[in-house]
């Protein structure tokens, strides 16, 4: 599970660097990718934080 999560994070982080370096992509496509990446990373962070809080409380 953690390996799959790491792959998702790496995909969005490295993908953002690649997308920003490609000049031929439109601003709209870049914005959509950044929005999806940011949403996914925030959700992953919140889920991990809530799991941490649940483990600490128990």
mmCIF file of N, CA and C in Angstrom:
data_model
loop_
_atom_site.group_PDB
_atom_site.id
_atom_site.type_symbol
_atom_site.label_atom_id
_atom_site.label_comp_id
_atom_site.label_asym_id
_atom_site.label_seq_id
_atom_site.Cartn_x
_atom_site.Cartn_y
_atom_site.Cartn_z
ATOM 1 N N UNK A 1 0.826 -1.194 0.000
ATOM 2 C CA UNK A 1 0.000 0.000 0.000
ATOM 3 C C UNK A 1 0.870 1.257 0.000
ATOM 4 N N UNK A 2 1.911 1.254 0.836
ATOM 5 C CA UNK A 2 2.763 2.439 0.907
ATOM 6 C C UNK A 2 3.574 2.619 -0.375
ATOM 7 N N UNK A 3 3.922 1.511 -1.023
ATOM 8 C CA UNK A 3 4.652 1.611 -2.287
ATOM 9 C C UNK A 3 3.786 2.247 -3.369
ATOM 10 N N UNK A 4 2.521 1.868 -3.402
ATOM 11 C CA UNK A 4 1.591 2.432 -4.375
ATOM 12 C C UNK A 4 1.379 3.921 -4.106
ATOM 13 N N UNK A 5 1.284 4.276 -2.839
ATOM 14 C CA UNK A 5 1.116 5.677 -2.460
ATOM 15 C C UNK A 5 2.342 6.490 -2.853
ATOM 16 N N UNK A 6 3.519 5.926 -2.659
ATOM 17 C CA UNK A 6 4.754 6.595 -3.043
ATOM 18 C C UNK A 6 4.816 6.801 -4.551
ATOM 19 N N UNK A 7 4.368 5.820 -5.311
ATOM 20 C CA UNK A 7 4.342 5.961 -6.768
ATOM 21 C C UNK A 7 3.406 7.080 -7.217
ATOM 22 N N UNK A 8 2.269 7.216 -6.560
ATOM 23 C CA UNK A 8 1.332 8.288 -6.901
ATOM 24 C C UNK A 8 1.952 9.651 -6.604
ATOM 25 N N UNK A 9 2.584 9.762 -5.447
ATOM 26 C CA UNK A 9 3.227 11.034 -5.083
ATOM 27 C C UNK A 9 4.353 11.362 -6.060
ATOM 28 N N UNK A 10 5.178 10.378 -6.384
ATOM 29 C CA UNK A 10 6.260 10.611 -7.337
ATOM 30 C C UNK A 10 5.727 10.991 -8.710
ATOM 31 N N UNK A 11 4.646 10.351 -9.139
ATOM 32 C CA UNK A 11 4.051 10.670 -10.425
ATOM 33 C C UNK A 11 3.644 12.141 -10.483
ATOM 34 N N UNK A 12 2.982 12.623 -9.447
ATOM 35 C CA UNK A 12 2.513 14.012 -9.472
ATOM 36 C C UNK A 12 3.649 15.007 -9.293
ATOM 37 N N UNK A 13 4.616 14.692 -8.454
ATOM 38 C CA UNK A 13 5.733 15.619 -8.239
ATOM 39 C C UNK A 13 6.615 15.708 -9.483
ATOM 40 N N UNK A 14 7.016 14.556 -9.996
ATOM 41 C CA UNK A 14 7.854 14.565 -11.201
ATOM 42 C C UNK A 14 7.054 15.013 -12.425
ATOM 43 N N UNK A 15 5.782 14.651 -12.465
ATOM 44 C CA UNK A 15 4.933 15.089 -13.565
ATOM 45 C C UNK A 15 4.776 16.594 -13.604
ATOM 46 N N UNK A 16 4.697 17.219 -12.452
ATOM 47 C CA UNK A 16 4.594 18.682 -12.408
ATOM 48 C C UNK A 16 5.856 19.339 -12.966
ATOM 49 N N UNK A 17 7.005 18.766 -12.638
ATOM 50 C CA UNK A 17 8.258 19.314 -13.169
ATOM 51 C C UNK A 17 8.323 19.147 -14.682
ATOM 52 N N UNK A 18 7.875 18.007 -15.165
ATOM 53 C CA UNK A 18 7.897 17.766 -16.614
ATOM 54 C C UNK A 18 6.906 18.677 -17.322
ATOM 55 N N UNK A 19 5.714 18.797 -16.770
ATOM 56 C CA UNK A 19 4.687 19.641 -17.391
ATOM 57 C C UNK A 19 5.139 21.093 -17.442
ATOM 58 N N UNK A 20 5.778 21.562 -16.382
ATOM 59 C CA UNK A 20 6.212 22.958 -16.389
ATOM 60 C C UNK A 20 7.333 23.214 -17.392
ATOM 61 N N UNK A 21 8.121 22.170 -17.697
ATOM 62 C CA UNK A 21 9.226 22.369 -18.633
ATOM 63 C C UNK A 21 8.807 22.237 -20.099
ATOM 64 N N UNK A 22 7.632 21.684 -20.349
ATOM 65 C CA UNK A 22 7.154 21.544 -21.728
ATOM 66 C C UNK A 22 6.459 22.841 -22.119
ATOM 67 N N UNK A 23 7.055 23.546 -23.042
ATOM 68 C CA UNK A 23 6.515 24.840 -23.438
ATOM 69 C C UNK A 23 5.360 24.762 -24.412
ATOM 70 N N UNK A 24 5.200 23.631 -25.084
ATOM 71 C CA UNK A 24 4.162 23.545 -26.106
ATOM 72 C C UNK A 24 2.777 23.242 -25.548
ATOM 73 N N UNK A 25 2.692 22.861 -24.262
ATOM 74 C CA UNK A 25 1.384 22.590 -23.676
ATOM 75 C C UNK A 25 0.657 23.894 -23.385
ATOM 76 N N UNK A 26 -0.638 23.864 -23.556
ATOM 77 C CA UNK A 26 -1.414 25.073 -23.292
ATOM 78 C C UNK A 26 -1.507 25.319 -21.787
ATOM 79 N N UNK A 27 -1.807 26.559 -21.466
ATOM 80 C CA UNK A 27 -1.938 26.940 -20.061
ATOM 81 C C UNK A 27 -3.086 26.171 -19.405
ATOM 82 N N UNK A 28 -4.137 25.903 -20.167
ATOM 83 C CA UNK A 28 -5.291 25.189 -19.621
ATOM 84 C C UNK A 28 -4.908 23.773 -19.203
ATOM 85 N N UNK A 29 -4.179 23.053 -20.044
ATOM 86 C CA UNK A 29 -3.766 21.694 -19.692
ATOM 87 C C UNK A 29 -2.841 21.681 -18.487
ATOM 88 N N UNK A 30 -1.941 22.640 -18.440
ATOM 89 C CA UNK A 30 -1.043 22.720 -17.289
ATOM 90 C C UNK A 30 -1.829 22.984 -16.012
ATOM 91 N N UNK A 31 -2.783 23.890 -16.079
ATOM 92 C CA UNK A 31 -3.587 24.222 -14.902
ATOM 93 C C UNK A 31 -4.410 23.033 -14.437
ATOM 94 N N UNK A 32 -4.973 22.276 -15.381
ATOM 95 C CA UNK A 32 -5.749 21.100 -15.011
ATOM 96 C C UNK A 32 -4.862 20.076 -14.318
ATOM 97 N N UNK A 33 -3.688 19.820 -14.868
ATOM 98 C CA UNK A 33 -2.770 18.849 -14.247
ATOM 99 C C UNK A 33 -2.356 19.314 -12.859
ATOM 100 N N UNK A 34 -2.013 20.591 -12.724
ATOM 101 C CA UNK A 34 -1.601 21.095 -11.411
ATOM 102 C C UNK A 34 -2.741 21.006 -10.408
ATOM 103 N N UNK A 35 -3.946 21.296 -10.846
ATOM 104 C CA UNK A 35 -5.104 21.215 -9.951
ATOM 105 C C UNK A 35 -5.367 19.798 -9.482
ATOM 106 N N UNK A 36 -5.305 18.842 -10.405
ATOM 107 C CA UNK A 36 -5.508 17.439 -10.044
ATOM 108 C C UNK A 36 -4.389 16.967 -9.122
ATOM 109 N N UNK A 37 -3.166 17.340 -9.430
ATOM 110 C CA UNK A 37 -2.025 16.929 -8.605
ATOM 111 C C UNK A 37 -2.137 17.508 -7.195
ATOM 112 N N UNK A 38 -2.482 18.776 -7.103
ATOM 113 C CA UNK A 38 -2.589 19.405 -5.787
ATOM 114 C C UNK A 38 -3.718 18.781 -4.975
ATOM 115 N N UNK A 39 -4.836 18.518 -5.620
ATOM 116 C CA UNK A 39 -5.957 17.887 -4.923
ATOM 117 C C UNK A 39 -5.578 16.503 -4.420
ATOM 118 N N UNK A 40 -4.940 15.717 -5.268
ATOM 119 C CA UNK A 40 -4.545 14.360 -4.868
ATOM 120 C C UNK A 40 -3.548 14.400 -3.711
ATOM 121 N N UNK A 41 -2.576 15.293 -3.777
ATOM 122 C CA UNK A 41 -1.576 15.364 -2.707
ATOM 123 C C UNK A 41 -2.180 15.845 -1.391
ATOM 124 N N UNK A 42 -3.118 16.773 -1.455
ATOM 125 C CA UNK A 42 -3.792 17.246 -0.237
ATOM 126 C C UNK A 42 -4.624 16.117 0.370
ATOM 127 N N UNK A 43 -5.347 15.376 -0.468
ATOM 128 C CA UNK A 43 -6.152 14.257 0.036
ATOM 129 C C UNK A 43 -5.254 13.197 0.667
ATOM 130 N N UNK A 44 -4.160 12.864 0.019
ATOM 131 C CA UNK A 44 -3.226 11.885 0.584
ATOM 132 C C UNK A 44 -2.683 12.378 1.921
ATOM 133 N N UNK A 45 -2.334 13.645 1.994
ATOM 134 C CA UNK A 45 -1.836 14.210 3.247
ATOM 135 C C UNK A 45 -2.867 14.187 4.354
ATOM 136 N N UNK A 46 -4.114 14.524 4.039
ATOM 137 C CA UNK A 46 -5.168 14.523 5.058
ATOM 138 C C UNK A 46 -5.477 13.112 5.545
ATOM 139 N N UNK A 47 -5.523 12.158 4.639
ATOM 140 C CA UNK A 47 -5.783 10.769 5.036
ATOM 141 C C UNK A 47 -4.653 10.258 5.921
ATOM 142 N N UNK A 48 -3.426 10.549 5.553
ATOM 143 C CA UNK A 48 -2.288 10.119 6.375
ATOM 144 C C UNK A 48 -2.313 10.782 7.749
ATOM 145 N N UNK A 49 -2.665 12.051 7.788
ATOM 146 C CA UNK A 49 -2.732 12.768 9.060
ATOM 147 C C UNK A 49 -3.841 12.204 9.942
ATOM 148 N N UNK A 50 -4.993 11.904 9.362
ATOM 149 C CA UNK A 50 -6.082 11.334 10.146
ATOM 150 C C UNK A 50 -5.743 9.935 10.654
ATOM 151 N N UNK A 51 -5.034 9.144 9.853
ATOM 152 C CA UNK A 51 -4.579 7.828 10.322
ATOM 153 C C UNK A 51 -3.606 7.990 11.487
ATOM 154 N N UNK A 52 -2.728 8.979 11.389
ATOM 155 C CA UNK A 52 -1.769 9.239 12.463
ATOM 156 C C UNK A 52 -2.507 9.622 13.758
ATOM 157 N N UNK A 53 -3.478 10.520 13.632
ATOM 158 C CA UNK A 53 -4.225 10.932 14.804
ATOM 159 C C UNK A 53 -4.999 9.769 15.429
ATOM 160 N N UNK A 54 -5.553 8.913 14.592
ATOM 161 C CA UNK A 54 -6.282 7.748 15.096
ATOM 162 C C UNK A 54 -5.330 6.786 15.820
ATOM 163 N N UNK A 55 -4.127 6.604 15.290
ATOM 164 C CA UNK A 55 -3.155 5.713 15.932
ATOM 165 C C UNK A 55 -2.651 6.297 17.250
ATOM 166 N N UNK A 56 -2.450 7.598 17.295
ATOM 167 C CA UNK A 56 -1.966 8.240 18.520
ATOM 168 C C UNK A 56 -3.039 8.183 19.604
ATOM 169 N N UNK A 57 -4.280 8.358 19.217
ATOM 170 C CA UNK A 57 -5.364 8.370 20.187
ATOM 171 C C UNK A 57 -5.598 6.986 20.785
ATOM 172 N N UNK A 58 -5.389 5.953 20.004
ATOM 173 C CA UNK A 58 -5.620 4.576 20.486
ATOM 174 C C UNK A 58 -4.475 4.060 21.269
#
